[in-house]
Coordinates of C-alpha atoms and ligand atoms in Angstrom, one line a residue:
X239 CA -1.7 16.1 14.1
X240 CA -1.2 12.2 14.5
X241 CA 1.4 10.7 12.3
X242 CA 0.2 7.7 10.5
X243 CA 1.8 5.5 8.0
X244 CA -1.4 5.8 5.7
X245 CA -1.0 9.5 5.7
X246 CA 2.6 9.2 4.4
X247 CA 1.8 6.8 1.7
X248 CA 0.8 6.8 -1.9
X249 CA -1.8 4.4 -3.1
X250 CA -2.0 2.8 -6.6
X251 CA -5.3 1.5 -7.8
X252 CA -5.4 -1.7 -9.8
X253 CA -8.5 -2.5 -11.9
X254 CA -7.6 -6.2 -12.5
X255 CA -9.7 -6.9 -15.6
X256 CA -7.6 -4.2 -17.4
X257 CA -4.2 -4.5 -15.8
X258 CA -2.3 -7.3 -17.2
X259 CA -3.3 -10.7 -18.6
X260 CA -1.0 -13.7 -17.9
X261 CA -2.8 -16.7 -19.7
X262 CA -4.0 -15.1 -23.0
X263 CA -7.8 -15.1 -22.4
X264 CA -7.9 -11.4 -22.9
X265 CA -8.6 -10.6 -19.2
X266 CA -6.3 -9.3 -16.7
X267 CA -5.6 -11.6 -13.7
X268 CA -3.7 -12.0 -10.6
X269 CA -0.5 -13.6 -12.0
X270 CA -0.5 -10.8 -14.3
X271 CA -0.4 -8.3 -11.5
X272 CA 2.5 -10.3 -9.9
X273 CA 4.4 -9.9 -13.0
X274 CA 4.3 -6.2 -12.8
X275 CA 5.1 -5.7 -9.1
X276 CA 8.6 -4.7 -9.7
X277 CA 7.3 -2.0 -12.1
X278 CA 5.1 -0.7 -9.3
X279 CA 8.0 -0.8 -6.8
X280 CA 10.1 1.1 -9.3
X281 CA 7.3 3.8 -9.4
X282 CA 7.7 3.9 -5.5
X283 CA 4.2 3.5 -4.5
X284 CA 3.4 2.2 -0.9
X285 CA 0.0 0.6 -1.2
X286 CA -1.9 -1.2 -3.8
X287 CA -5.8 -1.1 -3.8
X288 CA -7.2 -3.9 -5.6
X289 CA -10.6 -3.5 -7.2
X290 CA -12.9 -6.5 -6.6
X291 CA -11.3 -9.9 -7.4
X292 CA -14.1 -12.1 -5.7
X293 CA -16.3 -14.5 -7.5
X294 CA -18.8 -12.7 -9.5
X295 CA -21.1 -13.1 -12.5
X296 CA -19.7 -9.7 -13.7
X297 CA -22.7 -7.7 -14.3
X298 CA -20.8 -4.7 -12.9
X299 CA -17.2 -6.2 -13.4
X300 CA -16.8 -7.7 -10.0
X301 CA -18.8 -5.2 -8.0
X302 CA -21.6 -7.7 -7.8
X303 CA -20.1 -10.3 -5.6
X304 CA -21.6 -13.9 -5.5
X305 CA -18.9 -15.2 -3.0
X306 CA -17.0 -13.0 -0.7
X307 CA -14.5 -15.7 0.2
X308 CA -13.5 -17.0 -3.2
X309 CA -11.6 -15.7 -6.3
X310 CA -13.2 -15.1 -9.6
X311 CA -12.0 -17.9 -12.0
X312 CA -10.9 -15.5 -14.7
X313 CA -8.6 -13.9 -12.2
X314 CA -7.1 -17.0 -11.0
X315 CA -7.2 -19.1 -7.8
X316 CA -6.9 -18.4 -3.9
X317 CA -3.3 -19.7 -4.2
X318 CA -2.7 -17.1 -6.9
X319 CA -4.1 -14.3 -4.5
X320 CA -2.0 -15.7 -1.6
X321 CA 1.0 -15.5 -3.8
X322 CA 0.2 -11.9 -4.7
X323 CA -0.1 -10.9 -1.1
X324 CA 3.2 -12.5 -0.3
X325 CA 4.9 -10.9 -3.3
X326 CA 3.4 -7.4 -2.3
X327 CA 4.7 -7.7 1.2
X328 CA 8.1 -9.1 0.1
X329 CA 8.6 -5.9 -1.8
X330 CA 7.5 -3.9 1.3
X331 CA 4.4 -2.7 -0.2
X332 CA 0.7 -3.1 1.3
X333 CA -2.4 -4.6 -0.2
X334 CA -5.9 -3.3 0.5
X335 CA -9.0 -5.0 -0.8
X336 CA -12.2 -3.5 -2.1
X337 CA -15.1 -4.3 0.3
X338 CA -18.4 -4.3 -1.4
X339 CA -21.1 -4.6 1.2
X340 CA -24.0 -2.2 0.3
X341 CA -25.1 -5.0 -2.1
X342 CA -24.2 -8.4 -3.3
X343 CA -24.9 -10.2 -6.5
X344 CA -28.3 -11.8 -7.0
X345 CA -26.4 -15.0 -7.5
X346 CA -25.0 -14.8 -3.9
X347 CA -26.4 -18.0 -2.0
X348 CA -27.9 -15.5 0.5
X349 CA -30.1 -13.9 -2.3
X350 CA -30.9 -17.1 -3.9
X351 CA -32.4 -18.2 -0.6
X352 CA -34.0 -14.7 0.1
X353 CA -36.0 -14.8 -2.9
X354 CA -37.4 -18.3 -2.4
X355 CA -40.2 -17.4 0.2
X356 CA -41.2 -14.7 2.6
X357 CA -40.4 -16.8 5.6
X358 CA -37.0 -17.9 4.3
X359 CA -34.3 -17.3 7.1
X360 CA -32.4 -15.2 4.6
X361 CA -35.4 -13.1 3.5
X362 CA -34.4 -10.3 5.7
X363 CA -30.8 -10.1 4.5
X364 CA -32.2 -7.9 1.6
X365 CA -34.7 -5.2 1.4
X366 CA -38.2 -6.4 0.2
X367 CA -41.3 -4.5 0.0
X368 CA -44.8 -5.1 -1.5
X369 CA -45.8 -2.8 -4.3
X370 CA -47.9 0.2 -3.9
X371 CA -51.0 0.6 -5.9
X372 CA -49.6 -2.0 -8.4
X373 CA -46.4 -0.1 -8.8
X374 CA -43.0 0.1 -7.2
X375 CA -42.7 0.6 -3.4
X376 CA -41.3 4.1 -3.9
X377 CA -40.0 6.5 -6.7
X378 CA -36.3 6.0 -6.3
X379 CA -34.2 5.6 -9.3
X380 CA -31.1 3.3 -9.6
X381 CA -27.8 4.9 -9.9
X382 CA -27.6 3.0 -13.3
X383 CA -31.0 4.2 -14.5
X384 CA -34.6 3.1 -14.3
X385 CA -36.4 2.2 -11.0
X386 CA -34.3 1.1 -8.0
X387 CA -37.0 -1.7 -7.5
X388 CA -37.2 -5.1 -9.1
X389 CA -40.4 -7.2 -9.0
X390 CA -39.8 -10.9 -8.1
X391 CA -42.6 -13.2 -9.2
X392 CA -41.9 -16.0 -6.8
X393 CA -43.1 -14.1 -3.8
X394 CA -45.0 -11.1 -5.5
X395 CA -42.6 -8.5 -3.9
X396 CA -40.0 -6.1 -5.0
X397 CA -36.4 -5.9 -3.8
X398 CA -34.3 -2.7 -3.7
X399 CA -31.2 -2.4 -5.9
X400 CA -29.6 1.0 -6.0
X401 CA -27.3 -0.2 -8.8
X402 CA -28.2 -2.9 -11.3
X403 CA -30.9 -5.3 -10.7
X404 CA -28.3 -8.0 -10.3
X405 CA -27.0 -6.1 -7.2
X406 CA -29.7 -6.3 -4.6
X407 CA -29.0 -4.0 -1.6
X408 CA -28.3 -5.9 1.6
X409 CA -30.3 -5.0 4.8
X410 CA -28.1 -3.6 7.3
X411 CA -30.8 -3.2 9.8
X412 CA -30.4 -6.9 10.3
X413 CA -27.9 -7.6 13.1
X414 CA -27.3 -11.1 11.9
X415 CA -26.4 -10.0 8.5
X416 CA -23.9 -7.5 9.9
X417 CA -22.3 -10.1 12.0
X418 CA -21.8 -12.4 9.0
X419 CA -20.2 -9.5 7.1
X420 CA -17.9 -8.7 10.1
X421 CA -16.9 -12.3 10.2
X422 CA -15.9 -12.1 6.5
X423 CA -14.0 -9.0 7.0
X424 CA -12.0 -10.5 9.8
X425 CA -11.4 -13.6 7.6
X426 CA -9.7 -11.4 5.0
X427 CA -7.7 -9.3 7.7
X428 CA -6.6 -12.5 9.3
X429 CA -5.0 -13.3 5.9
X430 CA -2.7 -10.3 6.5
X431 CA -4.3 -7.7 4.1
X432 CA -3.6 -4.0 5.1
X433 CA -7.1 -2.6 4.9
X434 CA -10.2 -1.9 2.8
X435 CA -11.5 0.5 0.2
X436 CA -15.2 0.5 1.0
X437 CA -17.6 0.7 -1.9
X438 CA -20.4 3.1 -1.5
X439 CA -20.3 2.6 2.2
X440 CA -22.4 5.7 3.1
X441 CA -25.4 4.0 1.4
X442 CA -25.8 1.2 3.9
X443 CA -28.3 3.0 6.2
X444 CA -31.6 3.8 4.5
X445 CA -34.1 6.2 5.9
X446 CA -36.8 4.2 7.7
X447 CA -40.0 3.8 5.9
X448 CA -38.2 4.3 2.5
X449 CA -40.2 7.4 1.7
X450 CA -40.7 8.8 -1.9
X451 CA -38.1 11.4 -2.8
X452 CA -39.6 14.9 -3.8
X453 CA -40.5 14.9 -7.4
X454 CA -41.5 18.5 -8.6
X455 CA -41.0 17.5 -12.2
X456 CA -43.4 14.5 -12.0
X457 CA -40.8 12.2 -13.4
X458 CA -41.3 8.3 -13.3
X459 CA -38.3 7.7 -11.2
X460 CA -36.1 10.2 -9.2
X461 CA -32.7 10.2 -7.6
X462 CA -33.5 9.2 -3.9
X463 CA -30.0 10.3 -2.7
X464 CA -30.7 11.8 0.5
X465 CA -32.9 9.0 1.7
X466 CA -30.0 6.5 1.4
X467 CA -26.8 8.6 1.4
X468 CA -25.4 9.3 5.0
X469 CA -28.5 7.8 6.4
X470 CA -29.6 7.9 10.1
X471 CA -27.8 4.9 11.3
X472 CA -24.6 5.2 9.3
X473 CA -22.3 6.4 12.0
X474 CA -23.7 3.8 14.3
X475 CA -22.9 1.0 11.7
X476 CA -19.4 2.3 11.0
X477 CA -18.6 2.5 14.7
X478 CA -19.8 -1.0 15.2
X479 CA -17.8 -2.2 12.3
X480 CA -14.7 -0.4 13.7
X481 CA -15.2 -2.0 17.1
X482 CA -15.9 -5.5 15.8
X483 CA -13.4 -5.5 13.1
X484 CA -11.0 -2.5 12.3
X485 CA -9.8 -1.7 15.8
X486 CA -8.3 -5.2 16.0
X487 CA -5.8 -4.6 13.3
X488 CA -3.3 -1.9 12.1
X489 CA -4.9 -1.2 8.8
X490 CA -6.1 1.7 6.6
X491 CA -9.7 2.2 5.6
X492 CA -11.1 4.4 3.0
X493 CA -14.8 4.9 2.4
X494 CA -16.2 5.7 -1.0
X495 CA -19.0 8.3 -0.3
X496 CA -21.0 9.9 -3.1
X497 CA -22.8 13.0 -1.7
X498 CA -20.6 13.4 1.4
X499 CA -20.1 17.0 2.6
X500 CA -16.9 18.2 4.4
X501 CA -19.0 18.5 7.7
X502 CA -20.0 14.9 7.5
X503 CA -16.5 13.9 6.4
X504 CA -15.2 15.4 9.7
X505 CA -17.5 13.0 11.5
X506 CA -16.6 10.0 9.3
X507 CA -12.8 10.6 9.5
X508 CA -12.2 12.3 12.9
X509 CA -9.6 10.8 15.0
X510 CA -11.8 10.4 18.0
X511 CA -14.7 8.9 16.1
X512 CA -13.4 5.5 15.2
X513 CA -15.1 5.1 11.9
X514 CA -12.8 5.2 8.8
X515 CA -9.4 7.0 8.1
X516 CA -10.6 8.9 5.0
X517 CA -13.4 9.2 2.4
X518 CA -13.5 9.6 -1.3
X519 CA -15.7 12.8 -1.7
X520 CA -17.2 13.5 -5.2
X521 CA -17.6 17.3 -5.3
X522 CA -14.7 17.8 -7.7
X523 CA -15.9 15.1 -10.0
X524 CA -19.3 16.9 -10.4
X525 CA -17.9 20.3 -11.6
X526 CA -18.6 19.4 -15.2
X527 CA -22.1 18.0 -14.5
X528 CA -25.1 20.1 -15.4
X529 CA -28.4 20.0 -13.7
X530 CA -29.3 16.8 -15.6
X531 CA -26.5 15.0 -13.7
X532 CA -23.3 13.2 -15.0
X533 CA -24.3 12.8 -18.7
X534 CA -25.4 16.5 -18.9
X535 CA -21.8 17.6 -19.6
X536 CA -20.8 21.2 -19.0
X537 CA -17.3 22.8 -19.0
X538 CA -15.8 22.9 -15.6
X539 CA -14.3 26.2 -14.2
X540 CA -11.0 26.6 -12.5
X541 CA -12.8 29.0 -10.0
X542 CA -15.0 26.1 -8.9
X543 CA -12.2 23.7 -8.6
X544 CA -10.3 26.2 -6.3
X545 CA -13.4 26.6 -4.2
X546 CA -14.2 22.8 -3.7
X547 CA -10.5 21.7 -3.1
X548 CA -9.8 24.6 -0.7
X549 CA -13.0 23.8 1.2
X550 CA -12.1 20.2 1.7
X551 CA -8.5 21.1 2.5
X552 CA -9.6 23.6 5.1
X553 CA -12.6 21.8 6.6
X554 CA -10.6 18.6 7.4
X555 CA -7.5 20.4 8.5
X556 CA -6.4 19.1 12.0
X557 CA -9.8 17.2 12.2
X558 CA -9.9 14.3 9.7
X559 CA -7.9 13.4 6.6
X560 CA -8.4 13.8 2.7
X561 CA -8.0 11.3 0.0
X562 CA -6.7 12.9 -3.1
X563 CA -7.8 11.7 -6.7
X564 CA -8.5 13.0 -10.0
X565 CA -9.5 9.8 -11.7
X566 CA -10.4 6.1 -11.0
X567 CA -12.2 3.2 -12.7
X568 CA -15.5 5.2 -12.6
X569 CA -14.1 8.5 -13.9
X570 CA -12.7 9.7 -17.2
X571 CA -9.0 10.1 -17.5
X572 CA -7.8 13.0 -15.6
X573 CA -5.6 14.3 -18.4
X574 CA -8.5 14.3 -20.9
X575 CA -10.8 15.9 -18.5
X576 CA -8.7 18.6 -16.7
X577 CA -5.7 18.8 -19.0
X578 CA -5.0 18.7 -22.7
X579 CA -4.5 15.2 -24.1
X580 CA -3.3 16.4 -27.5
X581 CA -1.0 19.3 -27.6
X582 CA 0.2 19.3 -24.0
X583 CA -0.3 15.7 -22.9
X584 CA 2.8 15.3 -21.0
X585 CA 3.0 18.8 -19.5
X586 CA -0.7 18.8 -18.4
X587 CA -0.4 15.4 -16.9
X588 CA 2.6 16.3 -14.9
X589 CA 1.0 19.5 -13.8
X590 CA -2.1 17.8 -12.7
X591 CA -0.1 15.2 -10.7
X592 CA 1.8 18.1 -9.1
X593 CA -1.4 19.9 -8.2
X594 CA -2.7 16.7 -6.5
X595 CA 0.3 15.3 -4.8
X596 CA 1.2 18.5 -3.1
X597 CA -2.2 18.8 -1.5
X598 CA -2.8 17.6 2.1
X599 CA -4.1 14.1 2.1
X600 CA -3.2 10.7 0.8
X601 CA -2.8 10.7 -3.1
X602 CA -4.3 7.9 -5.3
X603 CA -2.8 7.0 -8.7
X604 CA -5.1 5.0 -11.0
X605 CA -3.4 2.6 -13.3
X606 CA -2.0 4.1 -16.5
X607 CA -2.3 7.6 -15.0
X608 CA 1.4 7.5 -14.4
X609 CA 2.1 7.2 -18.1
X610 CA -0.5 9.8 -19.3
X611 CA -3.2 7.3 -20.5
X612 CA -6.1 9.3 -22.0
X613 CA -9.8 8.8 -22.7
X614 CA -10.9 6.7 -25.8
X615 CA -13.4 7.4 -28.6
X616 CA -14.6 3.9 -29.9
X617 CA -16.6 4.3 -33.1
X618 CA -19.7 2.6 -32.0
X619 CA -21.7 1.7 -28.9
X620 CA -20.9 -2.0 -29.6
X621 CA -17.4 -1.4 -28.5
X622 CA -18.5 -0.3 -25.0
X623 CA -18.8 -2.8 -22.1
X624 CA -19.9 -0.8 -19.1
X625 CA -23.4 -1.4 -17.7
X626 CA -23.9 2.1 -16.7
X627 CA -23.0 3.4 -20.2
X628 CA -25.1 0.8 -22.0
X629 CA -28.2 1.3 -19.8
X630 CA -28.0 5.2 -20.4
X631 CA -27.6 4.7 -24.2
X632 CA -30.6 2.4 -24.3
X633 CA -32.7 4.8 -22.3
X634 CA -31.7 8.0 -24.2
X635 CA -31.4 6.5 -27.7
X636 CA -34.0 3.7 -27.9
X637 CA -36.5 4.8 -25.4
X638 CA -36.3 8.6 -25.7
X639 CA -35.1 8.9 -29.3
X640 CA -32.2 11.3 -28.3
X641 CA -29.6 12.0 -31.1
X642 CA -26.9 9.3 -31.2
X643 CA -24.1 11.7 -31.8
X644 CA -24.9 13.9 -28.7
X645 CA -25.2 10.6 -26.5
X646 CA -21.9 9.3 -27.9
X647 CA -20.1 12.7 -27.2
X648 CA -21.2 12.4 -23.5
X649 CA -19.8 8.8 -23.4
X650 CA -16.6 10.1 -24.9
X651 CA -16.4 12.8 -22.1
X652 CA -17.8 10.8 -19.1
X653 CA -18.2 7.1 -19.8
X654 CA -16.5 4.7 -17.3
X655 CA -14.9 2.7 -20.1
X656 CA -12.5 5.6 -20.7
X657 CA -10.6 4.3 -17.6
X658 CA -11.0 0.6 -18.3
X659 CA -9.1 0.1 -21.6
X660 CA -6.2 -2.0 -21.1
X661 CA -2.9 -0.8 -19.5
X662 CA -0.6 0.1 -22.3
X663 CA 2.6 -1.7 -21.5
X664 CA 4.5 -1.5 -24.9
X665 CA 4.0 -0.9 -28.6
X666 CA 3.4 -4.5 -29.5
X667 CA -0.1 -5.8 -30.5
X668 CA -2.7 -5.1 -27.9
X669 CA -0.2 -3.0 -26.1
X670 CA 1.4 -6.0 -24.6
X671 CA -1.7 -6.4 -22.3
X672 CA -2.6 -9.9 -23.6
X673 CA -1.5 -12.4 -26.2
X674 CA -5.3 -13.1 -26.9
X675 CA -8.1 -10.7 -27.7
X676 CA -8.7 -8.1 -25.0
X677 CA -12.1 -8.0 -23.4
X678 CA -12.3 -4.3 -24.3
X679 CA -10.2 -2.8 -27.1
X680 CA -6.9 -1.0 -26.5
X681 CA -6.8 2.8 -26.8
X682 CA -5.3 3.3 -30.2
X683 CA -2.7 5.8 -29.0
X684 CA -0.7 2.9 -27.4
X685 CA 2.2 3.3 -29.8
X686 CA 2.9 6.7 -28.4
X687 CA 1.6 6.2 -24.7
X688 CA 3.1 3.1 -23.2
X689 CA 5.1 2.0 -20.1
X690 CA 8.2 0.7 -22.2
X691 CA 8.7 4.1 -23.7
X692 CA 8.0 5.9 -20.4
X693 CA 10.6 3.9 -18.6
X694 CA 13.3 4.7 -21.3
X695 CA 12.7 8.5 -21.4
X696 CA 14.0 10.2 -18.3
X697 CA 11.7 13.2 -18.9
X698 CA 8.6 11.0 -19.0
X699 CA 5.4 11.3 -17.1
X700 CA 6.4 8.1 -15.2
X701 CA 9.7 9.5 -14.1
X702 CA 7.9 12.7 -13.0
X703 CA 5.6 10.7 -10.8
X704 CA 8.4 8.8 -9.4
X705 CA 10.1 11.9 -8.3
X706 CA 6.8 13.3 -6.8
X707 CA 6.5 10.2 -4.7
X708 CA 10.2 10.4 -3.6
X709 CA 9.6 14.1 -2.6
X710 CA 6.8 12.9 -0.2
X711 CA 9.3 10.6 1.6
X712 CA 11.9 13.5 1.8
X713 CA 9.9 16.4 3.0
X714 CA 7.3 15.8 5.8
X715 CA 5.7 19.2 4.9
X716 CA 4.2 17.6 1.9
X717 CA 2.3 15.3 4.3
X718 CA 1.6 17.4 7.3
X719 CA 1.9 21.1 6.2
X720 CA -1.3 23.1 6.3
X721 CA -2.8 24.3 3.1
X722 CA -3.7 28.0 2.0
X723 CA -5.0 29.1 -1.3
X724 CA -3.3 32.1 -2.9
X725 CA -4.1 34.2 -6.0
X726 CA -7.8 33.2 -5.4
X727 CA -9.1 35.2 -8.3
X728 CA -6.6 34.2 -10.9
X729 CA -8.4 32.8 -13.7
X730 CA -5.6 30.5 -15.1
X731 CA -3.1 29.7 -12.2
X732 CA -4.0 27.6 -9.3
X733 CA -1.4 28.3 -6.6
X734 CA -1.2 27.5 -2.9
X735 CA 1.2 27.2 0.0
X736 CA 1.9 24.6 2.5
X737 CA 3.1 25.5 5.9
X738 CA 4.9 23.5 8.7
X739 CA 6.7 25.5 11.4
X740 CA 9.2 27.9 9.6
X741 CA 8.9 26.2 6.3
X742 CA 6.6 26.8 3.4
X743 CA 6.0 25.1 0.0
X744 CA 4.8 27.1 -2.8
X745 CA 2.9 25.3 -5.5
X746 CA 2.4 27.1 -8.7
X747 CA 0.1 25.4 -11.5
X748 CA -1.0 26.8 -14.7
X749 CA -4.2 25.0 -15.6
X750 CA -4.3 26.3 -19.2
X751 CA -2.3 26.6 -22.4
X752 CA -1.7 30.4 -22.2
X753 CA 1.3 32.3 -20.7
X754 CA -0.1 33.9 -17.6
X755 CA 2.1 36.0 -15.2
X756 CA 2.6 34.8 -11.7
X757 CA 3.1 37.5 -9.1
X758 CA 4.2 36.4 -5.7
X759 CA 1.9 37.8 -3.0
X760 CA 3.9 40.5 -1.1
X761 CA 3.2 38.9 2.2
X762 CA 5.1 35.6 1.3
X763 CA 8.5 36.6 2.5
X764 CA 11.5 34.1 2.4
X765 CA 15.2 34.2 2.6
X766 CA 16.1 31.1 0.6
X767 CA 14.3 29.2 -2.0
X768 CA 14.8 25.7 -3.5
X769 CA 13.1 24.5 -6.6
X770 CA 11.8 21.0 -5.6
X771 CA 10.3 20.0 -9.0
X772 CA 9.0 21.4 -12.3
X773 CA 7.7 20.1 -15.5
X774 CA 9.9 22.3 -17.8
X775 CA 13.6 22.8 -17.8
X776 CA 13.8 25.8 -15.3
X777 CA 16.6 27.9 -13.9
X778 CA 16.5 27.1 -10.2
X779 CA 17.8 30.5 -9.5
X780 CA 15.1 32.4 -11.5
X781 CA 13.3 35.2 -9.6
X782 CA 9.9 34.1 -8.6
X783 CA 8.5 37.5 -7.7
X784 CA 7.1 38.0 -11.2
X785 CA 7.3 35.4 -13.8
X786 CA 5.7 34.3 -17.1
X787 CA 4.5 30.7 -17.0
X788 CA 4.6 28.3 -19.9
X789 CA 1.5 26.3 -21.0
X790 CA 0.4 23.9 -18.1
X791 CA 3.6 24.8 -16.3
X792 CA 4.0 23.6 -12.7
X793 CA 6.5 24.4 -10.1
X794 CA 7.2 23.6 -6.4
X795 CA 9.4 25.7 -4.3
X796 CA 10.5 25.2 -0.8
X797 CA 10.8 28.5 1.0
X798 CA 12.6 29.2 4.2
Ligands
NOJ19 C1 -18.9 2.2 -6.8 C2 -17.8 1.5 -7.6 O1 -16.6 2.2 -7.8 C3 -18.5 1.3 -9.1 O2 -17.6 0.8 -10.0 C4 -19.7 0.4 -8.9 O3 -20.3 0.3 -10.2 C5 -20.5 0.9 -7.8 N1 -20.0 1.4 -6.7 C6 -21.5 -0.3 -7.4 O4 -20.8 -1.1 -6.7

């Protein structure tokens, strides 16, 4: 397997709006980030992924870009951004930028032109179609609810928007548009950035003819997923992008790819394919979704988590590369979703971190995860800011008359704002995030969960992450070892091994609050064992052949 710096690295995601405010306007900003770089260095991460900081009307918090080459006023200036890059590099860390090119904002000058007339030179930069029998051109539903088409009076046609109506999809069939986007990417890379996280990048090739999606239930709009995810020209577009842009730099690229299968991921990330280095897959994020989708919440099962993670580990082994995450700005907090954020907050946060960081792939930490930040329960819908959540609430409560309590409960479990409350820096007002009024309220648990406290306590979640990251630097088996699931049928323990040459790692994670017995499979022989990390005080000499685990206990042994 090829050795690469981005395989050996740990990435930390910053959602700038909620990270740190330096000027008291209640919104996180670039100078705020700079003020916390020493903290990130102390944690030990290698790469920062910065969610979008480009000019944007903020319909979707920056994922709707109106100018790809300037900085959003609320976040600062281009000089601030240059200073950030300089300060990141000075500390020997890297910076990757979010690349949002499936769609732009409707306020981007291209779209402003495009909607003016059918023969405007920019018309074909977007996807316009006449209506069908007085209705939308097809039955596709937007990822944020409602039709994926918006009627535009000026020319009497509809444009496609897979997200909000202020996020029109760009037309990748147009070679001129593609060249403009490649120019823009090179412009950022020439400034010295270290790569891109590519937003819904497997949506850029749509099925020709944009056919209706099957609709057995006769609904008004239906998810058109397979007609725009992993579409017919996707590999061609990515290979062209690689040739025109990525191949000229030593960078890392990660493609966000809802609906991607491991078989496709091998094509996207294969070393000989020249597309991207890794993808964000979503299968483990869907384990608690029922047939009605994300908001139809059902309990997840350990059995399914084992099956999904093991499938991804084995399918990409020696062929591609995994990215490892349990939360981000679109997902609930991992400790609330897969752990216990009340009785065993610290134990389960550490266990989940162990589970993830010991898998094969590049681990991603989402801001606040490293101190055990949790989901939030705001009393009313008025407190929520996320367009996806607000659209869903409107549709379910106002249009379909669904019970408010039930809808709020699904927001508490799955809403994106769970991850977007400000980072809890200390126990002062607004958790030290801002001296003004934060754009979204702080999680009320900030007095117990905050960075200041975590730094002072040597047993904190923070110090545990720090150790996990250091271990990755010391043991190449953590990066390059192959993965094998053991105790497949155990209903409480997720255990696996990693193997590199004569060495093995044994990773044992109790995913629940009981006291299950771990029994070492008899084929796992060793002469010496070394306890690398555990989330309880543990006697390193304890026999591991048969042991009772504590709630959410995690241990990693090196066996030789
Ligand atoms: C995925 C991003 O992570 C999410 O925040 C955004 O809403 C959509 N793509 C649309 O850009």
